[in-house]
mmCIF file of C-alpha atoms in Angstrom:
data_model
loop_
_atom_site.group_PDB
_atom_site.id
_atom_site.type_symbol
_atom_site.label_atom_id
_atom_site.label_comp_id
_atom_site.label_asym_id
_atom_site.label_seq_id
_atom_site.Cartn_x
_atom_site.Cartn_y
_atom_site.Cartn_z
ATOM 1 C CA MET A 936 -21.467 18.180 -10.433
ATOM 2 C CA GLY A 937 -20.409 16.493 -7.189
ATOM 3 C CA THR A 938 -17.346 15.897 -5.069
ATOM 4 C CA LYS A 939 -13.865 14.646 -5.817
ATOM 5 C CA GLN A 940 -11.847 13.024 -3.052
ATOM 6 C CA GLU A 941 -8.060 13.291 -2.953
ATOM 7 C CA LEU A 942 -5.209 12.570 -0.581
ATOM 8 C CA LYS A 943 -2.995 15.632 -0.152
ATOM 9 C CA VAL A 944 0.473 15.417 1.359
ATOM 10 C CA PHE A 945 1.850 17.787 4.010
ATOM 11 C CA GLY A 946 5.372 16.736 5.001
ATOM 12 C CA ASP A 947 5.067 13.013 5.635
ATOM 13 C CA LYS A 948 1.353 13.179 6.530
ATOM 14 C CA GLN A 949 -1.582 12.378 4.265
ATOM 15 C CA ILE A 950 -4.609 14.662 4.497
ATOM 16 C CA ARG A 951 -7.976 13.443 3.258
ATOM 17 C CA THR A 952 -9.682 16.151 1.222
ATOM 18 C CA TYR A 953 -12.571 16.603 -1.147
ATOM 19 C CA TRP A 954 -13.498 19.271 -3.659
ATOM 20 C CA ASP A 955 -17.163 20.302 -3.720
ATOM 21 C CA ASP A 956 -18.158 21.283 -7.253
ATOM 22 C CA VAL A 957 -21.303 23.061 -6.094
ATOM 23 C CA GLN A 958 -19.590 25.257 -3.503
ATOM 24 C CA GLU A 959 -16.305 25.259 -5.451
ATOM 25 C CA ARG A 960 -14.354 24.797 -2.231
ATOM 26 C CA TRP A 961 -11.869 22.376 -0.722
ATOM 27 C CA PHE A 962 -12.809 20.568 2.482
ATOM 28 C CA PHE A 963 -10.212 18.920 4.745
ATOM 29 C CA CYS A 964 -10.522 16.082 7.257
ATOM 30 C CA ILE A 965 -10.123 17.823 10.622
ATOM 31 C CA ALA A 966 -8.606 14.800 12.364
ATOM 32 C CA ASP A 967 -5.913 14.532 9.665
ATOM 33 C CA VAL A 968 -5.157 18.252 9.946
ATOM 34 C CA VAL A 969 -4.803 18.135 13.738
ATOM 35 C CA GLU A 970 -2.604 15.036 13.570
ATOM 36 C CA ALA A 971 -0.354 16.644 10.948
ATOM 37 C CA ILE A 972 0.154 19.778 13.020
ATOM 38 C CA THR A 973 0.394 18.271 16.506
ATOM 39 C CA ASP A 974 1.640 14.694 15.939
ATOM 40 C CA SER A 975 -0.906 13.724 18.611
ATOM 41 C CA SER A 976 -1.212 9.997 19.338
ATOM 42 C CA ASP A 977 -4.893 10.427 20.278
ATOM 43 C CA VAL A 978 -6.395 12.948 17.875
ATOM 44 C CA ARG A 979 -9.971 12.466 19.070
ATOM 45 C CA GLN A 980 -9.084 13.374 22.646
ATOM 46 C CA TYR A 981 -6.921 16.286 21.478
ATOM 47 C CA ILE A 982 -9.853 17.762 19.531
ATOM 48 C CA LYS A 983 -12.175 17.240 22.501
ATOM 49 C CA ARG A 984 -9.816 19.100 24.824
ATOM 50 C CA LEU A 985 -9.280 21.802 22.179
ATOM 51 C CA ARG A 986 -13.007 22.540 22.015
ATOM 52 C CA GLN A 987 -13.256 22.613 25.799
ATOM 53 C CA ARG A 988 -10.276 24.941 26.119
ATOM 54 C CA ASP A 989 -11.501 27.367 23.431
ATOM 55 C CA ALA A 990 -15.129 28.118 24.255
ATOM 56 C CA GLU A 991 -15.536 30.295 21.156
ATOM 57 C CA LEU A 992 -14.330 27.480 18.901
ATOM 58 C CA GLY A 993 -16.644 25.054 20.666
ATOM 59 C CA ALA A 994 -19.582 27.384 20.060
ATOM 60 C CA VAL A 995 -19.018 27.594 16.275
ATOM 61 C CA TRP A 996 -17.885 23.978 15.834
ATOM 62 C CA GLY A 997 -21.224 22.863 14.424
ATOM 63 C CA THR A 998 -21.145 25.566 11.749
ATOM 64 C CA ILE A 999 -17.572 25.057 10.545
ATOM 65 C CA CYS A 1000 -17.659 21.227 10.555
ATOM 66 C CA THR A 1001 -19.321 19.137 7.865
ATOM 67 C CA PRO A 1002 -19.618 15.325 8.055
ATOM 68 C CA HIS A 1003 -18.344 13.607 4.929
ATOM 69 C CA GLN A 1004 -17.935 9.954 4.016
ATOM 70 C CA PHE A 1005 -14.604 8.808 2.630
ATOM 71 C CA ARG A 1006 -14.317 5.456 0.912
ATOM 72 C CA SER A 1007 -11.494 3.193 2.034
ATOM 73 C CA THR A 1008 -9.743 0.700 -0.256
ATOM 74 C CA ASP A 1009 -12.114 -2.062 0.873
ATOM 75 C CA GLY A 1010 -15.032 -0.053 -0.495
ATOM 76 C CA LYS A 1011 -16.532 0.818 2.893
ATOM 77 C CA LEU A 1012 -17.578 4.365 3.780
ATOM 78 C CA HIS A 1013 -16.301 6.081 6.919
ATOM 79 C CA SER A 1014 -17.829 9.370 8.101
ATOM 80 C CA VAL A 1015 -15.456 12.040 9.418
ATOM 81 C CA HIS A 1016 -15.714 15.747 10.222
ATOM 82 C CA CYS A 1017 -14.350 18.067 7.546
ATOM 83 C CA SER A 1018 -14.010 21.807 7.230
ATOM 84 C CA SER A 1019 -13.404 24.358 4.502
ATOM 85 C CA LEU A 1020 -10.238 26.435 4.258
ATOM 86 C CA GLU A 1021 -11.772 29.130 6.426
ATOM 87 C CA GLY A 1022 -12.850 26.634 9.061
ATOM 88 C CA VAL A 1023 -9.457 24.959 9.172
ATOM 89 C CA PHE A 1024 -7.753 28.336 9.591
ATOM 90 C CA ARG A 1025 -10.052 29.002 12.566
ATOM 91 C CA ILE A 1026 -9.180 25.655 14.154
ATOM 92 C CA ILE A 1027 -5.465 26.238 13.643
ATOM 93 C CA GLN A 1028 -5.747 29.526 15.550
ATOM 94 C CA SER A 1029 -6.416 27.488 18.701
ATOM 95 C CA ILE A 1030 -3.424 25.178 18.217
ATOM 96 C CA THR A 1031 0.031 26.081 19.481
ATOM 97 C CA SER A 1032 2.513 24.356 17.182
ATOM 98 C CA LYS A 1033 5.586 25.267 15.166
ATOM 99 C CA LYS A 1034 3.923 23.535 12.217
ATOM 100 C CA ALA A 1035 0.906 25.870 12.257
ATOM 101 C CA GLU A 1036 2.360 28.590 10.018
ATOM 102 C CA PRO A 1037 3.844 26.177 7.429
ATOM 103 C CA PHE A 1038 0.485 24.408 7.350
ATOM 104 C CA LYS A 1039 -1.359 27.682 6.703
ATOM 105 C CA ARG A 1040 0.912 28.375 3.740
ATOM 106 C CA TRP A 1041 0.314 24.818 2.488
ATOM 107 C CA LEU A 1042 -3.456 25.303 2.735
ATOM 108 C CA ALA A 1043 -3.296 28.516 0.719
ATOM 109 C CA GLN A 1044 -1.212 26.758 -1.920
ATOM 110 C CA VAL A 1045 -3.687 23.862 -2.170
ATOM 111 C CA GLY A 1046 -6.521 26.325 -2.731
ATOM 112 C CA ALA A 1047 -4.655 28.136 -5.491
ATOM 113 C CA GLU A 1048 -3.536 24.919 -7.188
ATOM 114 C CA ARG A 1049 -7.121 23.722 -7.598
ATOM 115 C CA ILE A 1050 -8.037 26.770 -9.686
ATOM 116 C CA HIS A 1051 -5.035 26.183 -11.958
ATOM 117 C CA GLN A 1052 -5.748 22.448 -12.228
ATOM 118 C CA MET A 1053 -9.316 23.114 -13.351
ATOM 119 C CA GLN A 1054 -7.852 25.090 -16.246
ATOM 120 C CA ASP A 1055 -5.035 22.581 -16.937
ATOM 121 C CA PRO A 1056 -5.655 18.960 -15.716
ATOM 122 C CA GLU A 1057 -2.011 18.041 -16.424
ATOM 123 C CA LEU A 1058 -1.060 20.106 -13.376
ATOM 124 C CA GLY A 1059 -2.990 17.665 -11.177
ATOM 125 C CA ILE A 1060 -0.892 14.795 -12.481
ATOM 126 C CA ARG A 1061 2.286 16.752 -11.806
ATOM 127 C CA GLN A 1062 1.128 17.455 -8.258
ATOM 128 C CA SER A 1063 0.488 13.758 -7.637
ATOM 129 C CA LEU A 1064 4.003 13.028 -8.855
ATOM 130 C CA LEU A 1065 5.476 15.565 -6.421
ATOM 131 C CA ASP A 1066 3.370 14.190 -3.552
ATOM 132 C CA TYR A 1067 4.636 10.655 -4.119
ATOM 133 C CA LYS A 1068 8.208 11.930 -4.351
ATOM 134 C CA ARG A 1069 7.862 13.590 -0.927
ATOM 135 C CA LEU A 1070 6.795 10.234 0.493
ATOM 136 C CA GLY A 1071 10.008 8.600 -0.730
ATOM 137 C CA TYR A 1072 8.822 6.658 -3.777
ATOM 138 C CA SER A 1073 11.161 6.025 -6.726
ATOM 139 C CA ASP A 1074 10.553 7.606 -10.144
ATOM 140 C CA ASN A 1075 9.979 4.164 -11.659
ATOM 141 C CA TRP A 1076 7.329 3.300 -9.071
ATOM 142 C CA ILE A 1077 5.629 6.698 -9.470
ATOM 143 C CA ASN A 1078 5.305 6.211 -13.225
ATOM 144 C CA GLN A 1079 3.706 2.814 -12.662
ATOM 145 C CA ARG A 1080 1.366 4.182 -9.988
ATOM 146 C CA LEU A 1081 0.133 7.087 -12.100
ATOM 147 C CA LYS A 1082 -0.551 4.680 -14.967
ATOM 148 C CA SER A 1083 -2.404 2.362 -12.597
ATOM 149 C CA ILE A 1084 -4.620 5.255 -11.504
ATOM 150 C CA GLU A 1085 -5.553 5.909 -15.135
ATOM 151 C CA ILE A 1086 -6.335 2.231 -15.748
ATOM 152 C CA ARG A 1087 -8.357 1.930 -12.543
ATOM 153 C CA LYS A 1088 -10.452 4.991 -13.419
ATOM 154 C CA ASP A 1089 -11.158 3.583 -16.877
ATOM 155 C CA LEU A 1090 -12.387 0.357 -15.244
ATOM 156 C CA THR A 1091 -14.612 2.089 -12.679
ATOM 157 C CA ASP A 1092 -16.018 4.317 -15.444
ATOM 158 C CA GLN A 1093 -17.012 1.147 -17.305
ATOM 159 C CA TRP A 1094 -18.525 -0.355 -14.167
ATOM 160 C CA LYS A 1095 -20.558 2.798 -13.609
ATOM 161 C CA ALA A 1096 -21.708 2.905 -17.235
ATOM 162 C CA HIS A 1097 -22.786 -0.738 -17.003
ATOM 163 C CA GLY A 1098 -24.820 -0.385 -13.841
ATOM 164 C CA VAL A 1099 -22.451 -1.564 -11.101
ATOM 165 C CA GLU A 1100 -23.309 -0.040 -7.708
ATOM 166 C CA GLU A 1101 -20.570 2.199 -6.341
ATOM 167 C CA GLY A 1102 -19.152 1.117 -3.008
ATOM 168 C CA THR A 1103 -20.255 -2.459 -2.372
ATOM 169 C CA GLY A 1104 -20.336 -3.396 -6.062
ATOM 170 C CA TYR A 1105 -16.905 -1.935 -6.800
ATOM 171 C CA ALA A 1106 -15.434 -3.544 -3.668
ATOM 172 C CA THR A 1107 -16.866 -6.960 -4.560
ATOM 173 C CA LEU A 1108 -15.478 -6.917 -8.098
ATOM 174 C CA THR A 1109 -12.123 -5.596 -6.871
ATOM 175 C CA ASP A 1110 -11.924 -8.452 -4.390
ATOM 176 C CA ILE A 1111 -12.609 -10.946 -7.178
ATOM 177 C CA ILE A 1112 -9.797 -9.452 -9.276
ATOM 178 C CA TYR A 1113 -7.339 -9.478 -6.372
ATOM 179 C CA TYR A 1114 -8.257 -12.984 -5.239
ATOM 180 C CA THR A 1115 -8.034 -14.431 -8.752
ATOM 181 C CA TRP A 1116 -4.519 -13.231 -9.510
ATOM 182 C CA ALA A 1117 -3.031 -12.762 -6.027
ATOM 183 C CA GLY A 1118 -4.974 -15.317 -3.976
ATOM 184 C CA LEU A 1119 -5.988 -12.622 -1.451
ATOM 185 C CA THR A 1120 -8.954 -10.325 -0.918
ATOM 186 C CA ALA A 1121 -8.267 -6.615 -0.385
ATOM 187 C CA ARG A 1122 -8.613 -7.041 3.390
ATOM 188 C CA GLU A 1123 -6.240 -10.034 3.427
ATOM 189 C CA TYR A 1124 -3.783 -8.221 1.165
ATOM 190 C CA LYS A 1125 -3.704 -5.197 3.484
ATOM 191 C CA HIS A 1126 -3.249 -7.473 6.498
ATOM 192 C CA LEU A 1127 -0.283 -9.142 4.781
ATOM 193 C CA LYS A 1128 1.331 -5.733 4.331
ATOM 194 C CA GLY A 1129 0.482 -4.539 7.831
ATOM 195 C CA LEU A 1130 -1.841 -1.781 6.589
ATOM 196 C CA THR A 1131 -4.878 -0.239 8.285
ATOM 197 C CA GLN A 1132 -6.226 2.909 6.592
ATOM 198 C CA GLU A 1133 -3.469 3.222 3.990
ATOM 199 C CA ASN A 1134 -4.198 2.781 0.306
ATOM 200 C CA LEU A 1135 -3.265 -0.751 -0.800
ATOM 201 C CA ARG A 1136 -2.028 0.250 -4.244
ATOM 202 C CA ASP A 1137 0.178 2.951 -2.706
ATOM 203 C CA ASN A 1138 1.946 0.088 -0.925
ATOM 204 C CA MET A 1139 2.330 -2.314 -3.826
ATOM 205 C CA THR A 1140 5.690 -3.122 -5.379
ATOM 206 C CA ASN A 1141 6.295 -2.507 -9.078
ATOM 207 C CA GLU A 1142 5.602 -6.172 -9.791
ATOM 208 C CA GLU A 1143 2.315 -6.121 -7.904
ATOM 209 C CA LEU A 1144 1.206 -2.913 -9.602
ATOM 210 C CA VAL A 1145 1.959 -4.325 -13.056
ATOM 211 C CA MET A 1146 -0.004 -7.522 -12.425
ATOM 212 C CA ASN A 1147 -2.979 -5.642 -11.034
ATOM 213 C CA MET A 1148 -2.885 -3.191 -13.930
ATOM 214 C CA LEU A 1149 -2.953 -6.120 -16.362
ATOM 215 C CA ALA A 1150 -5.940 -7.648 -14.564
ATOM 216 C CA GLU A 1151 -7.896 -4.390 -14.513
ATOM 217 C CA LEU A 1152 -6.975 -3.476 -18.086
ATOM 218 C CA THR A 1153 -8.187 -6.883 -19.264
ATOM 219 C CA ALA A 1154 -11.445 -6.565 -17.327
ATOM 220 C CA THR A 1155 -11.969 -3.087 -18.785
ATOM 221 C CA ASN A 1156 -11.546 -4.261 -22.361
ATOM 222 C CA ILE A 1157 -13.810 -7.286 -21.898
ATOM 223 C CA THR A 1158 -16.465 -5.021 -20.377
ATOM 224 C CA LYS A 1159 -16.248 -2.662 -23.342
ATOM 225 C CA GLU A 1160 -16.633 -5.546 -25.794
ATOM 226 C CA GLU A 1161 -19.262 -7.695 -24.052
ATOM 227 C CA HIS A 1162 -21.321 -5.124 -22.112
ATOM 228 C CA PRO A 1163 -22.167 -7.218 -19.024
ATOM 229 C CA GLU A 1164 -25.363 -6.207 -17.244
ATOM 230 C CA SER A 1165 -25.931 -8.357 -14.167
ATOM 231 C CA MET A 1166 -23.585 -8.529 -11.189
ATOM 232 C CA SER A 1167 -22.890 -12.187 -11.915
ATOM 233 C CA GLU A 1168 -21.799 -11.262 -15.446
ATOM 234 C CA HIS A 1169 -19.521 -8.541 -14.095
ATOM 235 C CA ALA A 1170 -18.084 -11.038 -11.598
ATOM 236 C CA ARG A 1171 -17.181 -13.446 -14.391
ATOM 237 C CA VAL A 1172 -15.481 -10.626 -16.301
ATOM 238 C CA ALA A 1173 -13.514 -9.633 -13.192
ATOM 239 C CA GLU A 1174 -12.414 -13.241 -12.746
ATOM 240 C CA ARG A 1175 -11.332 -13.486 -16.383
ATOM 241 C CA GLY A 1176 -9.297 -10.298 -16.018
ATOM 242 C CA GLY A 1177 -7.665 -11.637 -12.871
ATOM 243 C CA SER A 1178 -6.943 -14.952 -14.600
ATOM 244 C CA VAL A 1179 -4.884 -13.229 -17.297
ATOM 245 C CA ALA A 1180 -2.758 -11.590 -14.601
ATOM 246 C CA LYS A 1181 -2.493 -14.897 -12.717
ATOM 247 C CA VAL A 1182 -0.981 -16.574 -15.771
ATOM 248 C CA ALA A 1183 1.466 -13.686 -16.178
ATOM 249 C CA LYS A 1184 2.342 -13.806 -12.460
ATOM 250 C CA GLU A 1185 3.059 -17.540 -12.551
ATOM 251 C CA ALA A 1186 5.201 -17.139 -15.679
ATOM 252 C CA PHE A 1187 7.121 -14.270 -14.079
ATOM 253 C CA GLU A 1188 7.745 -16.258 -10.902
ATOM 254 C CA LYS A 1189 8.889 -19.306 -12.878
ATOM 255 C CA GLN A 1190 11.347 -17.292 -14.957
ATOM 256 C CA THR A 1191 12.728 -15.108 -12.147
ATOM 257 C CA GLY A 1192 12.344 -17.276 -9.071
ATOM 258 C CA LYS A 1193 10.822 -14.231 -7.351
ATOM 259 C CA LYS A 1194 7.400 -14.117 -5.717
ATOM 260 C CA VAL A 1195 5.158 -11.284 -6.896
ATOM 261 C CA VAL A 1196 2.819 -10.963 -3.908
ATOM 262 C CA SER A 1197 4.850 -9.379 -1.126
ATOM 263 C CA SER A 1198 4.423 -8.293 2.495
ATOM 264 C CA MET A 1199 6.532 -5.231 1.671
ATOM 265 C CA SER A 1200 4.819 -1.877 2.180
ATOM 266 C CA ARG A 1201 6.135 1.653 1.809
ATOM 267 C CA LYS A 1202 6.695 1.918 5.567
ATOM 268 C CA ARG A 1203 8.462 -1.426 5.782
ATOM 269 C CA TYR A 1204 10.606 -0.574 2.762
ATOM 270 C CA LEU A 1205 11.719 2.732 4.263
ATOM 271 C CA GLU A 1206 12.424 1.012 7.593
ATOM 272 C CA SER A 1207 14.504 -1.623 5.816
ATOM 273 C CA GLN A 1208 16.597 1.109 4.206
ATOM 274 C CA GLN A 1209 17.309 2.909 7.496
ATOM 275 C CA PRO A 1210 20.112 0.590 8.749
ATOM 276 C CA ARG A 1211 21.790 0.883 5.370
ATOM 277 C CA LEU A 1212 21.584 4.672 5.472
ATOM 278 C CA GLU A 1213 23.028 4.704 8.990
ATOM 279 C CA LEU A 1214 25.849 2.412 7.871
ATOM 280 C CA ASP A 1215 26.598 4.671 4.912
ATOM 281 C CA ASP A 1216 26.806 7.652 7.267
ATOM 282 C CA SER A 1217 29.210 5.779 9.535
ATOM 283 C CA ASP A 1218 31.396 4.838 6.579
ATOM 284 C CA SER A 1219 31.520 8.482 5.526
ATOM 285 C CA GLU A 1220 32.604 9.508 9.023
ATOM 286 C CA GLU A 1221 35.390 6.894 9.024
ATOM 287 C CA GLU A 1222 36.624 8.075 5.648
ATOM 288 C CA THR A 1223 36.691 11.654 6.977
ATOM 289 C CA LYS A 1224 38.731 10.576 10.020
ATOM 290 C CA ASN A 1225 41.189 8.680 7.862
#
């Protein structure tokens, strides 16, 4: 029993959520919810003013809000206020926005989907596929990403079974894997791609995903065979896994003349496509005129 954290997608916004097995309820990051509905550039100040404006909401805020720590891709924990479905509905009542009603319907759907997914886990995979599609990813990339999630979970399951501390331990070993094959730590990799809170793997190219999958798959299999116990032993396994991917990366780059590690992120890719889309629209208009 415990909690399961997930990113849910509403429109083009990502909402941090977690499922509490004990209470059997979804909880949603309030700041993400408010940003999704209002498009506010300063969510903290918006929430502060919201509580001041609605005295009743301010009075019950402490009962409908629960602090929860979400883990970022660098392994660090960040505490944010979350609320259950009922609490979020109450907060939305105080927000005037055309997105409020669509968001309420989305919340109800999320709650219903969880019950179905508990009975059929394959539905969760299908939902992830749909979420990535809404964000503009290609089918090929989505297939790679879903496979990478499976491989990553297998690796972290092995780390947990072999005594690696969640959080700092996972982040340290992940950094070793990244640095060995890509020459960058997770923080440096995110900086290269211009990322802040976004998930690094969600912003990798197909080539980057494949190399990282190879590194993690290798580390997983070595761990299963050799059963490392100390952190130094795990670090050597992580480095060996990264080394296999490094060899593959160098061979790929030699044969294709293309660098694997890229500054391209999802946002930058979509921005790079915008001029092309605008040009295509202009061409269509010209053809119509002619």
